[in-house]
Amino acid sequence: MIYCDFAATTPMDPEVAQVYTKVATEYYGNSSSLHDIGGLSHSLLENCREELANLIGIDKSGLYFTSGGSEANFLAIEALLSSPKKEGKHIIAGIAEHSSVHGTLNRLNKSGYDITLVPFNSVGLIDQEQLLHAIKSDTILMILQHVNSEIGTIQPIEEIAKVCNVNHIHLHSDIVQSFGKIDVTPIAPYVSSLSFSGHKIYGPKGIGGAYVDPRIKWEPFFPGASHEKGFRPGTLNIPAIAAMTVAAQKIHARLSEDTIHFQSLRSHFIETLGPIKDRIKLYQAGGESQLPSIIGLGISGIQGQWLMLECNRLGFAISTGSACQIGMQHQAKVTQALGLNREEAKEFIRISFGQSTSLEDVVRLGKTIVTIVKTF
C-alpha cells in the first residue's frame, strides 16, 4: 500500500520512537513532584518547552502542552474569551476551520455568542473583503487556520492580524498543518494564540500544544487545574512531549529540502493527470500561498468516496478530506467555504505527500487515477 494521506497523520519517525521509549522508562517521574526523580522530568519538560518555543518563535512562558491540536484549539479559544480586549460577544471564523473549532463555536453560539463564518475566494484564500465587512464594534475574537488541511492554501495571517490589532480583536490561528512544513515564526508575534500537534510531523499521537500570549491574563477553563499553570488538568505526558520535540527539530532541519521535494512531486503528479485534465478541478492558490504537499481536487462525474475506495483497492491510500470529518453525513467544510454545489462537493478528494513519498509513487498514483476515470 502506497500511503498518500500524510495530512491526516504521519508515521512516527524511528528515532523519535526511540526517544519516546527512553524517556518513558528513564524519566518516569511526575514533573510536578518535588523529589529528584520528578525534578529530572521537570528539567526535561522545560528544555522541550524552550526548544519548541524557539522553533515557533514564541515566548516559552505562554506555551502549554495539551493532548493534541483539537484540545489546544478549544483551550486557546476559551482562554482568549476569558480576557477580551473589549466588551462584546461577536466571533468571526473561517468556514473551513477544523471540526474542533466548529464544535467549540456551536457550543458558544448556544451560550449567547454571535458567530459569523467567512468563506474562501475562488482560489481557496479567505475572502478578505467579506472578512473586513464582518467586523463589528463588538467583535472580540477572530479564528483563522494558517494552512487549510484539505487543499493546503496558506492564509495571510500576518496581514489579517494587523487588522485585528487595529480593531482590538484577539486572533487565534491553528498551525497544525503549517508547523514543520513552512516557517511559522513570521506570524507568531502577531497572534494572540496558536495551536499545534505532534502527529502531523512524524511525532506521536495524543500530544500537542497551545500558545497564548503571556500578556493576556486568561482565566482557567477547568477549575482547580494544577498543571501547566492551570491551563489544563492531568499529568503531563513527558515521553510524548520529548518525542514531539525531537520530531520538530528533525522536520525543521530539512524544511527547505522537503519543500523542494514536495514541489517536484506536485508538478509531476498534476502532469501525470494530463490525459483527464479537462475533467479535473484543482483547488489551489499557487505560489507562496500554497503548501505543495497537499492537493485538493475534484473529477467531474466521479464521486470522491468511490474513487478513494478504488484507489484503496489498487494499493493507494488517499482521502476525501479531513479525517476528523470522515463518516459525517455532510460535505467537507472546505467545499462549503469554496461555494461548491452538492455534486461538486461529492467529487472532492485530497492527496497529501510525505517525506517517504517518491516520484515513482506519485506517477503511479496519477496513472492509476487516469485509468480508473477512463474505465469508469
mmCIF file with all atom_site columns, C-alpha atoms in Angstrom, residues 5-159:
data_model
loop_
_atom_site.group_PDB
_atom_site.id
_atom_site.type_symbol
_atom_site.label_atom_id
_atom_site.label_alt_id
_atom_site.label_comp_id
_atom_site.label_asym_id
_atom_site.label_entity_id
_atom_site.label_seq_id
_atom_site.pdbx_PDB_ins_code
_atom_site.Cartn_x
_atom_site.Cartn_y
_atom_site.Cartn_z
_atom_site.occupancy
_atom_site.B_iso_or_equiv
_atom_site.pdbx_formal_charge
_atom_site.auth_seq_id
_atom_site.auth_comp_id
_atom_site.auth_asym_id
_atom_site.auth_atom_id
_atom_site.pdbx_PDB_model_num
ATOM 1   C CA . ASP A 1 5   ? -2.647  10.739 3.272  1.00 0.00 ? 5   ASP A CA 1
ATOM 2   C CA . PHE A 1 6   ? 0.073   12.471 5.287  1.00 0.00 ? 6   PHE A CA 1
ATOM 3   C CA . ALA A 1 7   ? -2.176  15.453 6.044  1.00 0.00 ? 7   ALA A CA 1
ATOM 4   C CA . ALA A 1 8   ? -4.304  13.092 8.161  1.00 0.00 ? 8   ALA A CA 1
ATOM 5   C CA . THR A 1 9   ? -1.362  11.708 10.133 1.00 0.00 ? 9   THR A CA 1
ATOM 6   C CA . THR A 1 10  ? 2.250   10.632 9.716  1.00 0.00 ? 10  THR A CA 1
ATOM 7   C CA . PRO A 1 11  ? 4.149   7.501  10.784 1.00 0.00 ? 11  PRO A CA 1
ATOM 8   C CA . MET A 1 12  ? 6.325   8.067  13.834 1.00 0.00 ? 12  MET A CA 1
ATOM 9   C CA . ASP A 1 13  ? 9.976   8.567  12.957 1.00 0.00 ? 13  ASP A CA 1
ATOM 10  C CA . PRO A 1 14  ? 12.041  5.582  14.269 1.00 0.00 ? 14  PRO A CA 1
ATOM 11  C CA . GLU A 1 15  ? 14.468  7.880  16.116 1.00 0.00 ? 15  GLU A CA 1
ATOM 12  C CA . VAL A 1 16  ? 11.513  9.711  17.653 1.00 0.00 ? 16  VAL A CA 1
ATOM 13  C CA . ALA A 1 17  ? 10.042  6.392  18.765 1.00 0.00 ? 17  ALA A CA 1
ATOM 14  C CA . GLN A 1 18  ? 13.345  5.535  20.461 1.00 0.00 ? 18  GLN A CA 1
ATOM 15  C CA . VAL A 1 19  ? 13.274  8.836  22.322 1.00 0.00 ? 19  VAL A CA 1
ATOM 16  C CA . TYR A 1 20  ? 9.721   8.124  23.463 1.00 0.00 ? 20  TYR A CA 1
ATOM 17  C CA . THR A 1 21  ? 10.710  4.709  24.833 1.00 0.00 ? 21  THR A CA 1
ATOM 18  C CA . LYS A 1 22  ? 13.855  6.019  26.535 1.00 0.00 ? 22  LYS A CA 1
ATOM 19  C CA . VAL A 1 23  ? 12.034  8.868  28.267 1.00 0.00 ? 23  VAL A CA 1
ATOM 20  C CA . ALA A 1 24  ? 9.115   6.639  29.277 1.00 0.00 ? 24  ALA A CA 1
ATOM 21  C CA . THR A 1 25  ? 11.475  4.206  31.010 1.00 0.00 ? 25  THR A CA 1
ATOM 22  C CA . GLU A 1 26  ? 14.115  6.579  32.391 1.00 0.00 ? 26  GLU A CA 1
ATOM 23  C CA . TYR A 1 27  ? 12.230  9.842  33.062 1.00 0.00 ? 27  TYR A CA 1
ATOM 24  C CA . TYR A 1 28  ? 9.108   8.328  34.571 1.00 0.00 ? 28  TYR A CA 1
ATOM 25  C CA . GLY A 1 29  ? 8.714   10.789 37.438 1.00 0.00 ? 29  GLY A CA 1
ATOM 26  C CA . ASN A 1 30  ? 5.781   13.183 37.606 1.00 0.00 ? 30  ASN A CA 1
ATOM 27  C CA . SER A 1 31  ? 7.169   16.565 36.533 1.00 0.00 ? 31  SER A CA 1
ATOM 28  C CA . SER A 1 32  ? 5.159   18.237 39.328 1.00 0.00 ? 32  SER A CA 1
ATOM 29  C CA . SER A 1 33  ? 6.683   16.072 42.070 1.00 0.00 ? 33  SER A CA 1
ATOM 30  C CA . LEU A 1 34  ? 9.266   17.761 44.294 1.00 0.00 ? 34  LEU A CA 1
ATOM 31  C CA . HIS A 1 35  ? 11.695  14.836 44.655 1.00 0.00 ? 35  HIS A CA 1
ATOM 32  C CA . ASP A 1 36  ? 14.768  14.373 42.465 1.00 0.00 ? 36  ASP A CA 1
ATOM 33  C CA . ILE A 1 37  ? 13.116  11.882 40.089 1.00 0.00 ? 37  ILE A CA 1
ATOM 34  C CA . GLY A 1 38  ? 10.318  14.351 39.477 1.00 0.00 ? 38  GLY A CA 1
ATOM 35  C CA . GLY A 1 39  ? 12.906  17.087 39.093 1.00 0.00 ? 39  GLY A CA 1
ATOM 36  C CA . LEU A 1 40  ? 14.588  15.223 36.219 1.00 0.00 ? 40  LEU A CA 1
ATOM 37  C CA . SER A 1 41  ? 11.277  15.063 34.369 1.00 0.00 ? 41  SER A CA 1
ATOM 38  C CA . HIS A 1 42  ? 10.634  18.728 35.077 1.00 0.00 ? 42  HIS A CA 1
ATOM 39  C CA . SER A 1 43  ? 14.043  19.738 33.693 1.00 0.00 ? 43  SER A CA 1
ATOM 40  C CA . LEU A 1 44  ? 13.424  17.735 30.517 1.00 0.00 ? 44  LEU A CA 1
ATOM 41  C CA . LEU A 1 45  ? 9.942   19.255 30.209 1.00 0.00 ? 45  LEU A CA 1
ATOM 42  C CA . GLU A 1 46  ? 11.243  22.802 30.413 1.00 0.00 ? 46  GLU A CA 1
ATOM 43  C CA . ASN A 1 47  ? 14.051  22.087 27.941 1.00 0.00 ? 47  ASN A CA 1
ATOM 44  C CA . CYS A 1 48  ? 11.433  20.829 25.488 1.00 0.00 ? 48  CYS A CA 1
ATOM 45  C CA . ARG A 1 49  ? 9.249   23.870 26.118 1.00 0.00 ? 49  ARG A CA 1
ATOM 46  C CA . GLU A 1 50  ? 12.146  26.203 25.361 1.00 0.00 ? 50  GLU A CA 1
ATOM 47  C CA . GLU A 1 51  ? 13.186  24.350 22.205 1.00 0.00 ? 51  GLU A CA 1
ATOM 48  C CA . LEU A 1 52  ? 9.655   24.242 20.769 1.00 0.00 ? 52  LEU A CA 1
ATOM 49  C CA . ALA A 1 53  ? 9.111   27.901 21.631 1.00 0.00 ? 53  ALA A CA 1
ATOM 50  C CA . ASN A 1 54  ? 12.282  28.796 19.710 1.00 0.00 ? 54  ASN A CA 1
ATOM 51  C CA . LEU A 1 55  ? 11.162  26.791 16.672 1.00 0.00 ? 55  LEU A CA 1
ATOM 52  C CA . ILE A 1 56  ? 7.765   28.509 16.630 1.00 0.00 ? 56  ILE A CA 1
ATOM 53  C CA . GLY A 1 57  ? 9.115   31.934 17.533 1.00 0.00 ? 57  GLY A CA 1
ATOM 54  C CA . ILE A 1 58  ? 7.119   32.442 20.716 1.00 0.00 ? 58  ILE A CA 1
ATOM 55  C CA . ASP A 1 59  ? 7.724   33.240 24.394 1.00 0.00 ? 59  ASP A CA 1
ATOM 56  C CA . LYS A 1 60  ? 8.090   29.913 26.198 1.00 0.00 ? 60  LYS A CA 1
ATOM 57  C CA . SER A 1 61  ? 6.136   31.233 29.183 1.00 0.00 ? 61  SER A CA 1
ATOM 58  C CA . GLY A 1 62  ? 2.993   31.174 27.025 1.00 0.00 ? 62  GLY A CA 1
ATOM 59  C CA . LEU A 1 63  ? 3.430   27.619 25.718 1.00 0.00 ? 63  LEU A CA 1
ATOM 60  C CA . TYR A 1 64  ? 1.233   24.906 27.246 1.00 0.00 ? 64  TYR A CA 1
ATOM 61  C CA . PHE A 1 65  ? 1.230   21.216 26.367 1.00 0.00 ? 65  PHE A CA 1
ATOM 62  C CA . THR A 1 66  ? -2.082  19.533 25.513 1.00 0.00 ? 66  THR A CA 1
ATOM 63  C CA . SER A 1 67  ? -3.354  16.178 24.275 1.00 0.00 ? 67  SER A CA 1
ATOM 64  C CA . GLY A 1 68  ? -3.283  17.431 20.683 1.00 0.00 ? 68  GLY A CA 1
ATOM 65  C CA . GLY A 1 69  ? -4.420  20.134 18.289 1.00 0.00 ? 69  GLY A CA 1
ATOM 66  C CA . SER A 1 70  ? -8.138  19.747 18.994 1.00 0.00 ? 70  SER A CA 1
ATOM 67  C CA . GLU A 1 71  ? -7.771  20.329 22.738 1.00 0.00 ? 71  GLU A CA 1
ATOM 68  C CA . ALA A 1 72  ? -5.321  23.153 22.048 1.00 0.00 ? 72  ALA A CA 1
ATOM 69  C CA . ASN A 1 73  ? -7.880  24.896 19.809 1.00 0.00 ? 73  ASN A CA 1
ATOM 70  C CA . PHE A 1 74  ? -10.590 24.588 22.448 1.00 0.00 ? 74  PHE A CA 1
ATOM 71  C CA . LEU A 1 75  ? -8.480  25.763 25.378 1.00 0.00 ? 75  LEU A CA 1
ATOM 72  C CA . ALA A 1 76  ? -6.851  28.622 23.468 1.00 0.00 ? 76  ALA A CA 1
ATOM 73  C CA . ILE A 1 77  ? -10.235 29.950 22.320 1.00 0.00 ? 77  ILE A CA 1
ATOM 74  C CA . GLU A 1 78  ? -11.617 29.739 25.853 1.00 0.00 ? 78  GLU A CA 1
ATOM 75  C CA . ALA A 1 79  ? -8.535  31.486 27.232 1.00 0.00 ? 79  ALA A CA 1
ATOM 76  C CA . LEU A 1 80  ? -8.957  34.407 24.829 1.00 0.00 ? 80  LEU A CA 1
ATOM 77  C CA . LEU A 1 81  ? -12.663 34.714 25.571 1.00 0.00 ? 81  LEU A CA 1
ATOM 78  C CA . SER A 1 82  ? -11.891 34.872 29.290 1.00 0.00 ? 82  SER A CA 1
ATOM 79  C CA . SER A 1 83  ? -9.822  38.010 28.691 1.00 0.00 ? 83  SER A CA 1
ATOM 80  C CA . PRO A 1 84  ? -11.155 40.005 25.700 1.00 0.00 ? 84  PRO A CA 1
ATOM 81  C CA . LYS A 1 85  ? -9.606  43.306 24.658 1.00 0.00 ? 85  LYS A CA 1
ATOM 82  C CA . LYS A 1 86  ? -13.037 44.972 24.773 1.00 0.00 ? 86  LYS A CA 1
ATOM 83  C CA . GLU A 1 87  ? -16.677 44.220 25.605 1.00 0.00 ? 87  GLU A CA 1
ATOM 84  C CA . GLY A 1 88  ? -18.616 42.084 23.136 1.00 0.00 ? 88  GLY A CA 1
ATOM 85  C CA . LYS A 1 89  ? -19.840 38.630 22.153 1.00 0.00 ? 89  LYS A CA 1
ATOM 86  C CA . HIS A 1 90  ? -19.155 38.525 18.402 1.00 0.00 ? 90  HIS A CA 1
ATOM 87  C CA . ILE A 1 91  ? -16.735 35.971 16.913 1.00 0.00 ? 91  ILE A CA 1
ATOM 88  C CA . ILE A 1 92  ? -15.546 35.677 13.299 1.00 0.00 ? 92  ILE A CA 1
ATOM 89  C CA . ALA A 1 93  ? -14.125 32.412 11.917 1.00 0.00 ? 93  ALA A CA 1
ATOM 90  C CA . GLY A 1 94  ? -13.446 30.817 8.547  1.00 0.00 ? 94  GLY A CA 1
ATOM 91  C CA . ILE A 1 95  ? -15.998 28.333 7.254  1.00 0.00 ? 95  ILE A CA 1
ATOM 92  C CA . ALA A 1 96  ? -13.215 25.798 6.615  1.00 0.00 ? 96  ALA A CA 1
ATOM 93  C CA . GLU A 1 97  ? -11.835 25.686 10.162 1.00 0.00 ? 97  GLU A CA 1
ATOM 94  C CA . HIS A 1 98  ? -11.084 22.345 11.821 1.00 0.00 ? 98  HIS A CA 1
ATOM 95  C CA . SER A 1 99  ? -14.025 20.429 13.294 1.00 0.00 ? 99  SER A CA 1
ATOM 96  C CA . SER A 1 100 ? -12.718 21.078 16.814 1.00 0.00 ? 100 SER A CA 1
ATOM 97  C CA . VAL A 1 101 ? -13.130 24.810 16.213 1.00 0.00 ? 101 VAL A CA 1
ATOM 98  C CA . HIS A 1 102 ? -16.634 24.417 14.806 1.00 0.00 ? 102 HIS A CA 1
ATOM 99  C CA . GLY A 1 103 ? -17.608 22.217 17.739 1.00 0.00 ? 103 GLY A CA 1
ATOM 100 C CA . THR A 1 104 ? -16.455 24.936 20.131 1.00 0.00 ? 104 THR A CA 1
ATOM 101 C CA . LEU A 1 105 ? -18.244 27.636 18.130 1.00 0.00 ? 105 LEU A CA 1
ATOM 102 C CA . ASN A 1 106 ? -21.509 25.676 18.142 1.00 0.00 ? 106 ASN A CA 1
ATOM 103 C CA . ARG A 1 107 ? -21.382 25.470 21.937 1.00 0.00 ? 107 ARG A CA 1
ATOM 104 C CA . LEU A 1 108 ? -20.509 29.159 22.242 1.00 0.00 ? 108 LEU A CA 1
ATOM 105 C CA . ASN A 1 109 ? -23.395 30.069 19.954 1.00 0.00 ? 109 ASN A CA 1
ATOM 106 C CA . LYS A 1 110 ? -25.795 28.269 22.287 1.00 0.00 ? 110 LYS A CA 1
ATOM 107 C CA . SER A 1 111 ? -24.249 30.235 25.161 1.00 0.00 ? 111 SER A CA 1
ATOM 108 C CA . GLY A 1 112 ? -25.124 33.563 23.579 1.00 0.00 ? 112 GLY A CA 1
ATOM 109 C CA . TYR A 1 113 ? -22.170 34.361 21.333 1.00 0.00 ? 113 TYR A CA 1
ATOM 110 C CA . ASP A 1 114 ? -22.839 35.701 17.829 1.00 0.00 ? 114 ASP A CA 1
ATOM 111 C CA . ILE A 1 115 ? -20.852 33.741 15.225 1.00 0.00 ? 115 ILE A CA 1
ATOM 112 C CA . THR A 1 116 ? -20.029 34.895 11.685 1.00 0.00 ? 116 THR A CA 1
ATOM 113 C CA . LEU A 1 117 ? -18.418 32.404 9.273  1.00 0.00 ? 117 LEU A CA 1
ATOM 114 C CA . VAL A 1 118 ? -16.431 33.740 6.312  1.00 0.00 ? 118 VAL A CA 1
ATOM 115 C CA . PRO A 1 119 ? -15.918 31.807 3.025  1.00 0.00 ? 119 PRO A CA 1
ATOM 116 C CA . PHE A 1 120 ? -12.920 31.390 0.744  1.00 0.00 ? 120 PHE A CA 1
ATOM 117 C CA . ASN A 1 121 ? -12.469 33.100 -2.591 1.00 0.00 ? 121 ASN A CA 1
ATOM 118 C CA . SER A 1 122 ? -12.149 31.065 -5.793 1.00 0.00 ? 122 SER A CA 1
ATOM 119 C CA . VAL A 1 123 ? -8.517  30.072 -5.094 1.00 0.00 ? 123 VAL A CA 1
ATOM 120 C CA . GLY A 1 124 ? -9.071  28.943 -1.514 1.00 0.00 ? 124 GLY A CA 1
ATOM 121 C CA . LEU A 1 125 ? -7.918  32.014 0.391  1.00 0.00 ? 125 LEU A CA 1
ATOM 122 C CA . ILE A 1 126 ? -10.100 33.729 2.968  1.00 0.00 ? 126 ILE A CA 1
ATOM 123 C CA . ASP A 1 127 ? -12.322 36.354 1.374  1.00 0.00 ? 127 ASP A CA 1
ATOM 124 C CA . GLN A 1 128 ? -10.750 39.442 2.946  1.00 0.00 ? 128 GLN A CA 1
ATOM 125 C CA . GLU A 1 129 ? -13.479 41.761 1.714  1.00 0.00 ? 129 GLU A CA 1
ATOM 126 C CA . GLN A 1 130 ? -16.124 39.731 3.491  1.00 0.00 ? 130 GLN A CA 1
ATOM 127 C CA . LEU A 1 131 ? -13.829 39.365 6.496  1.00 0.00 ? 131 LEU A CA 1
ATOM 128 C CA . LEU A 1 132 ? -13.489 43.127 6.860  1.00 0.00 ? 132 LEU A CA 1
ATOM 129 C CA . HIS A 1 133 ? -17.212 43.625 6.282  1.00 0.00 ? 133 HIS A CA 1
ATOM 130 C CA . ALA A 1 134 ? -17.972 41.100 9.055  1.00 0.00 ? 134 ALA A CA 1
ATOM 131 C CA . ILE A 1 135 ? -16.148 43.091 11.758 1.00 0.00 ? 135 ILE A CA 1
ATOM 132 C CA . LYS A 1 136 ? -18.500 44.789 14.216 1.00 0.00 ? 136 LYS A CA 1
ATOM 133 C CA . SER A 1 137 ? -17.947 47.089 17.160 1.00 0.00 ? 137 SER A CA 1
ATOM 134 C CA . ASP A 1 138 ? -18.437 44.116 19.494 1.00 0.00 ? 138 ASP A CA 1
ATOM 135 C CA . THR A 1 139 ? -16.177 41.658 17.614 1.00 0.00 ? 139 THR A CA 1
ATOM 136 C CA . ILE A 1 140 ? -13.748 40.258 20.194 1.00 0.00 ? 140 ILE A CA 1
ATOM 137 C CA . LEU A 1 141 ? -12.250 37.181 18.529 1.00 0.00 ? 141 LEU A CA 1
ATOM 138 C CA . MET A 1 142 ? -11.207 36.025 15.060 1.00 0.00 ? 142 MET A CA 1
ATOM 139 C CA . ILE A 1 143 ? -10.226 32.410 14.313 1.00 0.00 ? 143 ILE A CA 1
ATOM 140 C CA . LEU A 1 144 ? -8.311  31.557 11.148 1.00 0.00 ? 144 LEU A CA 1
ATOM 141 C CA . GLN A 1 145 ? -6.400  28.383 10.290 1.00 0.00 ? 145 GLN A CA 1
ATOM 142 C CA . HIS A 1 146 ? -2.917  29.089 8.913  1.00 0.00 ? 146 HIS A CA 1
ATOM 143 C CA . VAL A 1 147 ? -2.903  26.261 6.344  1.00 0.00 ? 147 VAL A CA 1
ATOM 144 C CA . ASN A 1 148 ? -6.096  24.551 5.264  1.00 0.00 ? 148 ASN A CA 1
ATOM 145 C CA . SER A 1 149 ? -5.835  20.830 5.896  1.00 0.00 ? 149 SER A CA 1
ATOM 146 C CA . GLU A 1 150 ? -7.813  19.809 2.790  1.00 0.00 ? 150 GLU A CA 1
ATOM 147 C CA . ILE A 1 151 ? -6.466  21.990 -0.022 1.00 0.00 ? 151 ILE A CA 1
ATOM 148 C CA . GLY A 1 152 ? -3.255  23.353 1.533  1.00 0.00 ? 152 GLY A CA 1
ATOM 149 C CA . THR A 1 153 ? -3.849  27.061 0.965  1.00 0.00 ? 153 THR A CA 1
ATOM 150 C CA . ILE A 1 154 ? -1.801  29.369 3.198  1.00 0.00 ? 154 ILE A CA 1
ATOM 151 C CA . GLN A 1 155 ? -3.797  32.212 4.711  1.00 0.00 ? 155 GLN A CA 1
ATOM 152 C CA . PRO A 1 156 ? -2.277  35.723 5.095  1.00 0.00 ? 156 PRO A CA 1
ATOM 153 C CA . ILE A 1 157 ? -2.258  35.605 8.892  1.00 0.00 ? 157 ILE A CA 1
ATOM 154 C CA . GLU A 1 158 ? 0.196   38.468 9.372  1.00 0.00 ? 158 GLU A CA 1
ATOM 155 C CA . GLU A 1 159 ? -1.894  40.793 7.207  1.00 0.00 ? 159 GLU A CA 1
#
